[in-house]
Coordinates of C-alpha atoms and ligand atoms in Angstrom, one line a residue:
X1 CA 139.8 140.8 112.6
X2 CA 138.8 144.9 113.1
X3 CA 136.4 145.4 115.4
X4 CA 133.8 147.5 114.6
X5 CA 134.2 150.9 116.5
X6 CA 131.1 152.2 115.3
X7 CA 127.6 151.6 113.1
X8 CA 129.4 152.7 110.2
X9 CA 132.1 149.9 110.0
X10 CA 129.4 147.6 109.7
X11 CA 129.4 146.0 106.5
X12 CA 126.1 146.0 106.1
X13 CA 126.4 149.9 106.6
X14 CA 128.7 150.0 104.3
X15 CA 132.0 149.2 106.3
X16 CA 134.5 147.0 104.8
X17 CA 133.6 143.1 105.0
X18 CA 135.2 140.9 107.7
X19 CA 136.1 138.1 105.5
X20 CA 136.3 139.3 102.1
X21 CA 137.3 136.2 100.9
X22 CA 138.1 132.6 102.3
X23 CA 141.7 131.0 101.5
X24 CA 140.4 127.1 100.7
X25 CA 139.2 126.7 96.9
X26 CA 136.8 124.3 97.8
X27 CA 135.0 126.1 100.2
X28 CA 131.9 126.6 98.1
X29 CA 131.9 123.9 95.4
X30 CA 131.8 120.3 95.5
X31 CA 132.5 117.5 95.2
X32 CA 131.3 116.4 98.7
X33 CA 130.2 113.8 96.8
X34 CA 131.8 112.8 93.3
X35 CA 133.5 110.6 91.3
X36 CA 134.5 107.9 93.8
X37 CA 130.5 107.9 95.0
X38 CA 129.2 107.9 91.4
X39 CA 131.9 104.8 90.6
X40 CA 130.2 103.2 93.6
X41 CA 126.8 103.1 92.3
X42 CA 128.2 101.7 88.6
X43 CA 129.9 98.8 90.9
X44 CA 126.2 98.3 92.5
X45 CA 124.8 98.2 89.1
X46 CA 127.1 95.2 88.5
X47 CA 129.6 97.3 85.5
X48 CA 132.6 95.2 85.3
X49 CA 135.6 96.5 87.2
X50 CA 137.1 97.1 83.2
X51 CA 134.3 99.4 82.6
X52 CA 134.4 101.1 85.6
X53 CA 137.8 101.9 85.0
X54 CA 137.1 103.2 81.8
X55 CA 134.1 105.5 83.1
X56 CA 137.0 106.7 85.6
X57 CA 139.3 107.9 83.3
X58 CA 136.5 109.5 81.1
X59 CA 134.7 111.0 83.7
X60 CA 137.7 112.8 85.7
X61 CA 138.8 115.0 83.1
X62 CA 134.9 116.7 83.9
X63 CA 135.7 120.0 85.9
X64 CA 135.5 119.3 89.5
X65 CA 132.5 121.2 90.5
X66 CA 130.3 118.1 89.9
X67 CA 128.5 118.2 92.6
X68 CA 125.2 115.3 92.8
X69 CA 122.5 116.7 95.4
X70 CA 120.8 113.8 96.1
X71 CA 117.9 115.2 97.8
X72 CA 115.3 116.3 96.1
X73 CA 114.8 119.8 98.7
X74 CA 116.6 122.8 97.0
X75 CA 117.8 120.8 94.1
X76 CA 119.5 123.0 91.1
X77 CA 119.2 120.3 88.6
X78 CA 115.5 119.3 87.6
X79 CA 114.0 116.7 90.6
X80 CA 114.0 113.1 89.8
X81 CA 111.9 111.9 91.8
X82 CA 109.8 114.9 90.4
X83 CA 110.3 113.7 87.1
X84 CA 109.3 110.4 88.3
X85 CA 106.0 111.7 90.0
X86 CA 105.4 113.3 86.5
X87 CA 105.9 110.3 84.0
X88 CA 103.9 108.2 86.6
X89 CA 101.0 110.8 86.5
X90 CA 101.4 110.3 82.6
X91 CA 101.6 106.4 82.2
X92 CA 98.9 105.8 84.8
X93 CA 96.7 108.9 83.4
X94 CA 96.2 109.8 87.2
X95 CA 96.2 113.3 88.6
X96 CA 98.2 112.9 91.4
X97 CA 101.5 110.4 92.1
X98 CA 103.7 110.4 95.1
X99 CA 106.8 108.8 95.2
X100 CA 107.8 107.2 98.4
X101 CA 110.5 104.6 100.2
X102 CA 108.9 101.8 100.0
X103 CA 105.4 100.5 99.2
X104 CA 104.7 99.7 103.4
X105 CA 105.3 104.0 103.1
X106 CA 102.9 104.2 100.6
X107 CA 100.5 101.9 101.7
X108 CA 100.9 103.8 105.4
X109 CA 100.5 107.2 103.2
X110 CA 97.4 106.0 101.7
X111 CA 95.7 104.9 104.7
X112 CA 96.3 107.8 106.9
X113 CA 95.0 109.7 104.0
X114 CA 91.9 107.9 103.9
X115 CA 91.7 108.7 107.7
X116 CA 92.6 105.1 108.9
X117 CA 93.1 105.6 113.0
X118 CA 92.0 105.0 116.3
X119 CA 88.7 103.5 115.9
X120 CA 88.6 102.0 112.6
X121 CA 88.4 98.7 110.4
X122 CA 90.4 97.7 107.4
X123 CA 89.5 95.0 105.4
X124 CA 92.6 93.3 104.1
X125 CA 92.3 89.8 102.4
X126 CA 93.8 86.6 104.0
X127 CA 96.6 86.5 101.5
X128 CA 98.5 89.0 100.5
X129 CA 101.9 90.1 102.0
X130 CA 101.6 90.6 105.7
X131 CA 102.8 94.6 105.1
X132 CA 99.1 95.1 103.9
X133 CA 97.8 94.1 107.3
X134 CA 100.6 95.9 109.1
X135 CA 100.4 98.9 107.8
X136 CA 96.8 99.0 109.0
X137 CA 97.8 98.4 112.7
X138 CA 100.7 100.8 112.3
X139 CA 97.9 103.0 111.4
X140 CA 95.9 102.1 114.6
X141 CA 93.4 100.7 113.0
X142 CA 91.9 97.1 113.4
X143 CA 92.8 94.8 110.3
X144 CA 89.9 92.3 109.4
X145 CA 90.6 89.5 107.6
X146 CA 88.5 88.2 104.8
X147 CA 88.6 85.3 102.8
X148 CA 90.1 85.3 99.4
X149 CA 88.0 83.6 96.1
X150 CA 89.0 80.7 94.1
X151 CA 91.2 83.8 91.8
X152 CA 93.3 83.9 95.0
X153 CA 91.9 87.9 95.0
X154 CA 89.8 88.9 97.9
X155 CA 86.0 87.3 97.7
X156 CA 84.0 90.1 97.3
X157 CA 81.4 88.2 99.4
X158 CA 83.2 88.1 102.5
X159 CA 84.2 91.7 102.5
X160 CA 80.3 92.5 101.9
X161 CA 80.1 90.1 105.2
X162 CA 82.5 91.7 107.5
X163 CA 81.7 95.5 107.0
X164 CA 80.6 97.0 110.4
X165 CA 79.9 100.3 111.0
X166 CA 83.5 101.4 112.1
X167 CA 84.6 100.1 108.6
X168 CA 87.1 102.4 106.9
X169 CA 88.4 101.0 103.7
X170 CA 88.4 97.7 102.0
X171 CA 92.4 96.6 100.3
X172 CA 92.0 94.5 97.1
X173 CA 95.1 93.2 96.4
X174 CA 96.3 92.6 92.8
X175 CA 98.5 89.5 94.1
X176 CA 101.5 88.1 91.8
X177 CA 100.2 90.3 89.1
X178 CA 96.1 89.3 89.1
X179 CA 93.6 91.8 89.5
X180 CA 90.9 91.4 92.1
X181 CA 87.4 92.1 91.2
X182 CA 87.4 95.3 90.8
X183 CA 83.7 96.1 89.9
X184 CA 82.2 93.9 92.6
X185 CA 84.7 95.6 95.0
X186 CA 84.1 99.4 93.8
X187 CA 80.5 98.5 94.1
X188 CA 80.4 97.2 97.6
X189 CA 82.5 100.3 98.5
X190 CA 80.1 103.0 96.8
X191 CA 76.8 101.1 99.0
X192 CA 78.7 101.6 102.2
X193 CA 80.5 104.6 101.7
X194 CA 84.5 103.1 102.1
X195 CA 87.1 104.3 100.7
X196 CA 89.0 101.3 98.1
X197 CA 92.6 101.2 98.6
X198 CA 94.0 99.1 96.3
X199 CA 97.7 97.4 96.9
X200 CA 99.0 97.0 94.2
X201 CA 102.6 96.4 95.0
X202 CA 102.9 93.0 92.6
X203 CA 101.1 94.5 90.0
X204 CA 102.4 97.4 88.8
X205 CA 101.1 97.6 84.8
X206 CA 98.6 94.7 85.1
X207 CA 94.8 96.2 84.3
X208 CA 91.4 95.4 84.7
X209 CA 88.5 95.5 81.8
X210 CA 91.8 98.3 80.0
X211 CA 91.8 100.5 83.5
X212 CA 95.6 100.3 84.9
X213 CA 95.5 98.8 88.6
X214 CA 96.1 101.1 90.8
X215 CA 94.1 103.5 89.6
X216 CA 90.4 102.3 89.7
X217 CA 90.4 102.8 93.7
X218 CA 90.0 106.0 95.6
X219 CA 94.4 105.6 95.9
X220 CA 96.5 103.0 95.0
X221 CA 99.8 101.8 96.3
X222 CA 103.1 100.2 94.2
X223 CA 106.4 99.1 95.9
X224 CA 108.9 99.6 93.5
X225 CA 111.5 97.4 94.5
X226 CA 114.0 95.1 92.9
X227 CA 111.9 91.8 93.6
X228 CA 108.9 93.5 92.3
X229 CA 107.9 93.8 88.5
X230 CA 109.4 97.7 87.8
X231 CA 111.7 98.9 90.7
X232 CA 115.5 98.1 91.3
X233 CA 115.6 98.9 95.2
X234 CA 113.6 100.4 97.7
X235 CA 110.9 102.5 96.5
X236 CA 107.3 103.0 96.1
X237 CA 104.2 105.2 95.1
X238 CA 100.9 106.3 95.9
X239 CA 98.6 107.5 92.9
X240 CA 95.0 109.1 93.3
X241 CA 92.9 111.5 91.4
X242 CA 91.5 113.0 94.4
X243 CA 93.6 116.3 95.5
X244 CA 92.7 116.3 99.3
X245 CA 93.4 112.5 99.5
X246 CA 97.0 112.9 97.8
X247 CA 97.6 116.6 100.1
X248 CA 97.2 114.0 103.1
X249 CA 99.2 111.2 101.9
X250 CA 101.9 114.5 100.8
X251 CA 101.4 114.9 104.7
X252 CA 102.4 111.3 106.5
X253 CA 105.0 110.5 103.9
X254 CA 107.0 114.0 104.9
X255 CA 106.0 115.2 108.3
X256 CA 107.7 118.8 107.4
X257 CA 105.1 118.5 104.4
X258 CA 107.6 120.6 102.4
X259 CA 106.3 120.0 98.8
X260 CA 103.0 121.7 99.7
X261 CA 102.9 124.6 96.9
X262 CA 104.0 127.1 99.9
X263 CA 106.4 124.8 102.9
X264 CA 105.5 126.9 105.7
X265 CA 102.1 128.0 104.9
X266 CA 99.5 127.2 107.3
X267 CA 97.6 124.6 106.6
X268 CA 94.6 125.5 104.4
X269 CA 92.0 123.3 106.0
X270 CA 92.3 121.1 108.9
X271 CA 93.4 117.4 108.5
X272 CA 96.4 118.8 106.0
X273 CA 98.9 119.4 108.7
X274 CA 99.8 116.9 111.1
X275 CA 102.6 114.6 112.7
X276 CA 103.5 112.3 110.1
X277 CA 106.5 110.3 109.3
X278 CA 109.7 110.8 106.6
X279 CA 109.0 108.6 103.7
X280 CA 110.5 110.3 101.3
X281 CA 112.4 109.0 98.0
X282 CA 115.7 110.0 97.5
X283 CA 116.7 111.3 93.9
X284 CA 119.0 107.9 92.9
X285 CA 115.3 106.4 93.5
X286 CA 113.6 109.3 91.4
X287 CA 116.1 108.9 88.8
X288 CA 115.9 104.8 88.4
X289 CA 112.4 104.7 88.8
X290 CA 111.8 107.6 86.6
X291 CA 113.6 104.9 83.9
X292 CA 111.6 102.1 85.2
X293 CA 108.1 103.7 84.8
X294 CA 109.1 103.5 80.6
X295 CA 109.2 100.2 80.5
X296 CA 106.1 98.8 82.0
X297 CA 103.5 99.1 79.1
X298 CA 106.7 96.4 76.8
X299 CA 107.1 94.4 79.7
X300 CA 103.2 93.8 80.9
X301 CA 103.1 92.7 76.7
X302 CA 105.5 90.1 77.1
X303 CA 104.4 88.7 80.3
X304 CA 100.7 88.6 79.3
X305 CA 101.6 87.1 76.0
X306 CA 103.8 84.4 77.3
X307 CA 101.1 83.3 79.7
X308 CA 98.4 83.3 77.3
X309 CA 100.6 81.3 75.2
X310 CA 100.5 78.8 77.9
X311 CA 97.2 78.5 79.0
X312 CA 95.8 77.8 75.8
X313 CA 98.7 74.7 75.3
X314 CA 96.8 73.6 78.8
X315 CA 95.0 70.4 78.3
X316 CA 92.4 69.8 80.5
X317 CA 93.1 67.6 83.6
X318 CA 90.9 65.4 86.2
X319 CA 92.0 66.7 89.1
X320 CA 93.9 69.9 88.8
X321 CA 92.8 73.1 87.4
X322 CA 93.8 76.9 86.2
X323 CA 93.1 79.6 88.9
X324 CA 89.8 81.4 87.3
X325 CA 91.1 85.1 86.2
X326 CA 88.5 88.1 87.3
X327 CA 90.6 89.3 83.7
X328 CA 92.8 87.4 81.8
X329 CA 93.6 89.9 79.4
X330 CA 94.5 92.5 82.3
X331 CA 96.7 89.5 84.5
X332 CA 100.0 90.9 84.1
X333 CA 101.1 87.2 83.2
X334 CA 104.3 86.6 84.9
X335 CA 102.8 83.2 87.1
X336 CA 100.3 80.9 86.2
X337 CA 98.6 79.7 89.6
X338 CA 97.3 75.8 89.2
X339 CA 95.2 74.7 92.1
X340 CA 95.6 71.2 92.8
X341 CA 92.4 68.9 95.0
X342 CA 94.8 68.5 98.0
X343 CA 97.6 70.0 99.6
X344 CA 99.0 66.0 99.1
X345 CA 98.1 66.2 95.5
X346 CA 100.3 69.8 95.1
X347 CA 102.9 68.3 97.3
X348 CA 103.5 65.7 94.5
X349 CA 103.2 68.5 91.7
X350 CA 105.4 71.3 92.5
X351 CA 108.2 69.1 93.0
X352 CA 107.7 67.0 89.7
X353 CA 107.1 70.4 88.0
X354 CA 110.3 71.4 89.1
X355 CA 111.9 68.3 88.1
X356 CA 110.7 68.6 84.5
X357 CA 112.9 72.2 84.9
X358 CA 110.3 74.3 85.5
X359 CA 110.5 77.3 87.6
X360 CA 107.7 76.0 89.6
X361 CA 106.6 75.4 93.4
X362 CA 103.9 74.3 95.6
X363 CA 103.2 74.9 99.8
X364 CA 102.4 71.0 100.2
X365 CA 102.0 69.5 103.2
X366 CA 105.2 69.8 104.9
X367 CA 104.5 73.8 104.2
X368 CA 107.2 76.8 105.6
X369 CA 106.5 80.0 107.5
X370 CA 105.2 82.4 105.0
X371 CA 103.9 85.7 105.9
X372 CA 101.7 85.9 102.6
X373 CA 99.2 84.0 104.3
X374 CA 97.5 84.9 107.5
X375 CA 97.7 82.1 109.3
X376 CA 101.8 83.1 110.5
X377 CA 100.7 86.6 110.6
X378 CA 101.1 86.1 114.5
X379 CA 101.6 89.9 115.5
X380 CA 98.1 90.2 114.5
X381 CA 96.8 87.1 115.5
X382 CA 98.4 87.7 118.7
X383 CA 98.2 90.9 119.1
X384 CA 101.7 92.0 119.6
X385 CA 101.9 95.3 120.0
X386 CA 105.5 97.5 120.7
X387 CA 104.0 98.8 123.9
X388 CA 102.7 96.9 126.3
X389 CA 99.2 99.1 126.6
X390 CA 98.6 97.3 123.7
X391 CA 97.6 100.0 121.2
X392 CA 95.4 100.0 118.8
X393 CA 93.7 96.8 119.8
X394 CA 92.8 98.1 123.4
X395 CA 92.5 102.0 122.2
X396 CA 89.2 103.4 124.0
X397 CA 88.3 104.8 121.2
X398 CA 87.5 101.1 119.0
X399 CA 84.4 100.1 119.8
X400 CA 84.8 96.2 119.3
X401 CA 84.3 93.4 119.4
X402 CA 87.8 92.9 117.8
X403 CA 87.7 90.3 115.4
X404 CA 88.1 86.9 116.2
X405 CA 91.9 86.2 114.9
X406 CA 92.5 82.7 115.0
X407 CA 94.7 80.4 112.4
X408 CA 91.6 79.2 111.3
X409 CA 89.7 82.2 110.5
X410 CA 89.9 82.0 107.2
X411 CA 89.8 78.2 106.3
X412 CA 89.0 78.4 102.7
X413 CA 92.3 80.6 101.7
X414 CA 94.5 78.7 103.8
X415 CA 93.7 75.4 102.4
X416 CA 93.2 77.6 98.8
X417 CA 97.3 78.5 99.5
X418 CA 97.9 74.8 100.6
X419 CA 96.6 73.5 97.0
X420 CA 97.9 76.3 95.2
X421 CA 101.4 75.6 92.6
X422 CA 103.0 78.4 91.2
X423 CA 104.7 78.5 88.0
X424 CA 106.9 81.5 87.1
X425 CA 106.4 82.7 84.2
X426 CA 109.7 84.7 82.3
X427 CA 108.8 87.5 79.7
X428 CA 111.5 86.8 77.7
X429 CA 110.9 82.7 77.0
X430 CA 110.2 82.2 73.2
X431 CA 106.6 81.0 71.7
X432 CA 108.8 77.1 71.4
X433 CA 109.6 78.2 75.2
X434 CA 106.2 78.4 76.4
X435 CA 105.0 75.5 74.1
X436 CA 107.5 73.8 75.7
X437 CA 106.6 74.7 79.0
X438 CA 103.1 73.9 78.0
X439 CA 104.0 70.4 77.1
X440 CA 106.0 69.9 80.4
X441 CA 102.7 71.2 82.7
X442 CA 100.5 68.5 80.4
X443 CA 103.2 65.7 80.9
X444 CA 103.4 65.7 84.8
X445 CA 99.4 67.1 85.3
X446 CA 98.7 64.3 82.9
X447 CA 100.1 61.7 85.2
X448 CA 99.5 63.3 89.4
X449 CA 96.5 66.0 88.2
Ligands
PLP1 C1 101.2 92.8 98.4 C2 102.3 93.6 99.0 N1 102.0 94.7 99.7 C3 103.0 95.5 100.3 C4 104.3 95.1 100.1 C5 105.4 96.0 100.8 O1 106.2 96.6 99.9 P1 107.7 97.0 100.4 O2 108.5 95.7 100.6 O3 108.2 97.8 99.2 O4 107.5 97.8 101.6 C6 104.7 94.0 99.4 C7 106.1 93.6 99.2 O5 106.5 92.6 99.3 C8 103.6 93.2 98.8 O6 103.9 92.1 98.1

């Protein structure tokens, strides 16, 4: 290699270059990742290995330079996970949608938005998935638990009940595809001045009185994943119409905050810049969920019509009856909840539900560990904590009393969950399917309900 003997041999003087060209072809096109990788993802889709084989004749004769980028920074093909963001701003009619990992990220995104920390409460309800409550401590705030109503939504009463004055937010969640009440919820919220952040991760389409969940609180948060209604892995989204809430929630979901309009910018007010986390979704994500978003005005159709179609072949029983809906029109359809007098009484009809060869199931008596009730949520009730200083629950700046976590805190919902029998219900049965199903619920509730 010359050495440059003076200024003037500097290339960027205009001297000659020092490597005027590098000997490997590759050196500055792909594929790092190719063929073999995209073959990888049609095996995870489940394409049989005949197919695949076909796709990999087909697809090598493409020149070379195929090169995926994955990421969403610096991305020379069109974002997916930006095209995502932008059909999900479309469907839902909301201003602002975030795609994250996972809908724990979202819900983390949304509350550290709403300015959940040291100090404050959530109000969560006493079922839901246990990542609703955990995401609040992971927050450092306080979770308190409140009741949920006969609609196995949270009671609106209770909430009104356990507002203190380090209240934050209140969580509706839509759970198993049933909206919450909504109006009573919005209303309390508006009195006291909370922010609503709805969960909506098992509800993603279903409505209340024709307003998509997820979009009548202040933010609203969707796991997209593949046991959840739209979603094939591990994904999830935060949508509000309220730009300083979503510049926040842009914040904690990707602590270098790049998609600001200017990355390195300082921050144009305080509260936009601070240490968050890396939540972000990658572009096979984007591009699935970006598919996904499509289909969820067909699919809430056939759910909600499949369940209709079943409640109304209900007959009336002694014993047993149909969860109350706060809107049946909205309930994205796909269980029916029956709630049975006794735990003993659901005990004997889940499993002769089942029998009959129905996709259904009750708790009962003998009932498992289930983190969607509060009663096992143990790390709360307890008060486990990763460090032993035990933070948030001993952080100077709450101040308390803590609530008073016990198993039995919330009686009602845990015996409510006890009684309760789920029946699945799949958007693709026939109307003979449902009537059929219909029938089978009437047989057995006709004989133990
Ligand atoms: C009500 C509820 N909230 C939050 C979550 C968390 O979603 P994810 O598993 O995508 O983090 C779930 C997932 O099961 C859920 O059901």
């Amino acid at each position: 290699m010359p050495h440059a003997t003076s200024e003037g041999d500097l290339a960027i003087n205009g001297g000659q270059k020092a490597v005027a060209a590098f000997e490997a072809e590759h050196s500055y096109r792909g594929p790092k990742v190719g063929l073999d990788e995209f073959l990888a993802i049609a095996d995870t889709f489940g394409y049989s290995p005949e197919a695949q084989a076909k796709m990999r004749t087909l697809l090598s004769e493409e020149d070379e330079s195929v090169n995926p980028q994955l990421t969403r920074y610096y991305n020379p093909r069109p974002s997916r996970v930006a095209m995502f963001e932008e059909k999900a701003r479309q469907v839902f009619g909301s201003n602002y949608a975030l795609g994250v990992n996972s809908g724990t990220s979202a819900l983390m995104s949304a509350y550290v938005a709403a300015g959940v920390g040291p100090g404050t409460e959530v109000i969560v309800p006493a079922y839901t998935f246990y990542a609703s409550a955990a995401a609040v401590v992971a927050s450092k705030g306080i979770p308190v638990i409140a009741e949920i109503n006969d609609t196995m939504t949270i009671d609106p009463v209770d909430v009104e009940r356990k507002i203190t004055p380090r209240t934050k937010a209140i969580v509706p969640v839509h759970m198993l595809g049933m909206a919450a009440d909504m109006d009573a919820i919005m209303d309390i919220a508006r009195r006291h001045n909370l922010m609503v952040i709805e969960d909506n991760a098992q509800a993603c389409g279903g409505t209340f009185k024709g307003r998509y969940l997820g979009t009548i609180g202040d933010l609203g948060c969707f796991s997209l994943s593949s046991y959840k209604v739209i979603g094939a892995g591990e994904a999830g989204m935060v949508l509000t119409d309220d730009e300083w809430l979503y510049t926040r929630a842009l914040s904690q979901h990707d602590t270098a905050a790049c998609w600001r309009p200017d990355r390195y910018a300082v921050e144009r007010r305080p509260g936009e810049l601070f240490c968050g986390q890396n939540y972000r979704m990658s572009e096979l994500e984007g591009a699935v969920n970006w598919v996904q978003m499509g289909r969820i005005e067909e699919q809430r159709v056939r759910y909600n019509a499949n369940m209709r179609r079943i409640v109304a072949g209900l007959d009336t029983f002694a014993r047993t009856r149909l969860r109350p809906s706060n809107d049946i029109e909205g309930d994205l359809g796909y269980c029916i909840i029956l709630t049975a007098e006794s735990k003993e009484a659901a005990g004997l009809l889940g499993p002769a539900l089942a029998a009959e060869g129905l996709p259904a199931g009750a708790r009962g008596v003998e009932g498992s560990r289930d983190w969607h009730i509060y009663s096992f949520w143990e790390q709360i009730l307890e008060q486990k904590t990763a460090t032993d200083e035990g933070c948030p629950f001993t952080c100077p700046y709450y101040e308390g009393p803590l609530p008073e976590y016990s198993v039995d805190m919330c009686a009602y919902s845990a015996d409510l969950f006890d009684r309760a029998i789920f029946l699945r219900v799949n958007q693709w049965w026939t109307e003979r399917d449902c009537d059929a199903v219909a029938a089978a619920v009437n047989k057995v509730c006709g004989v133990y309900g």
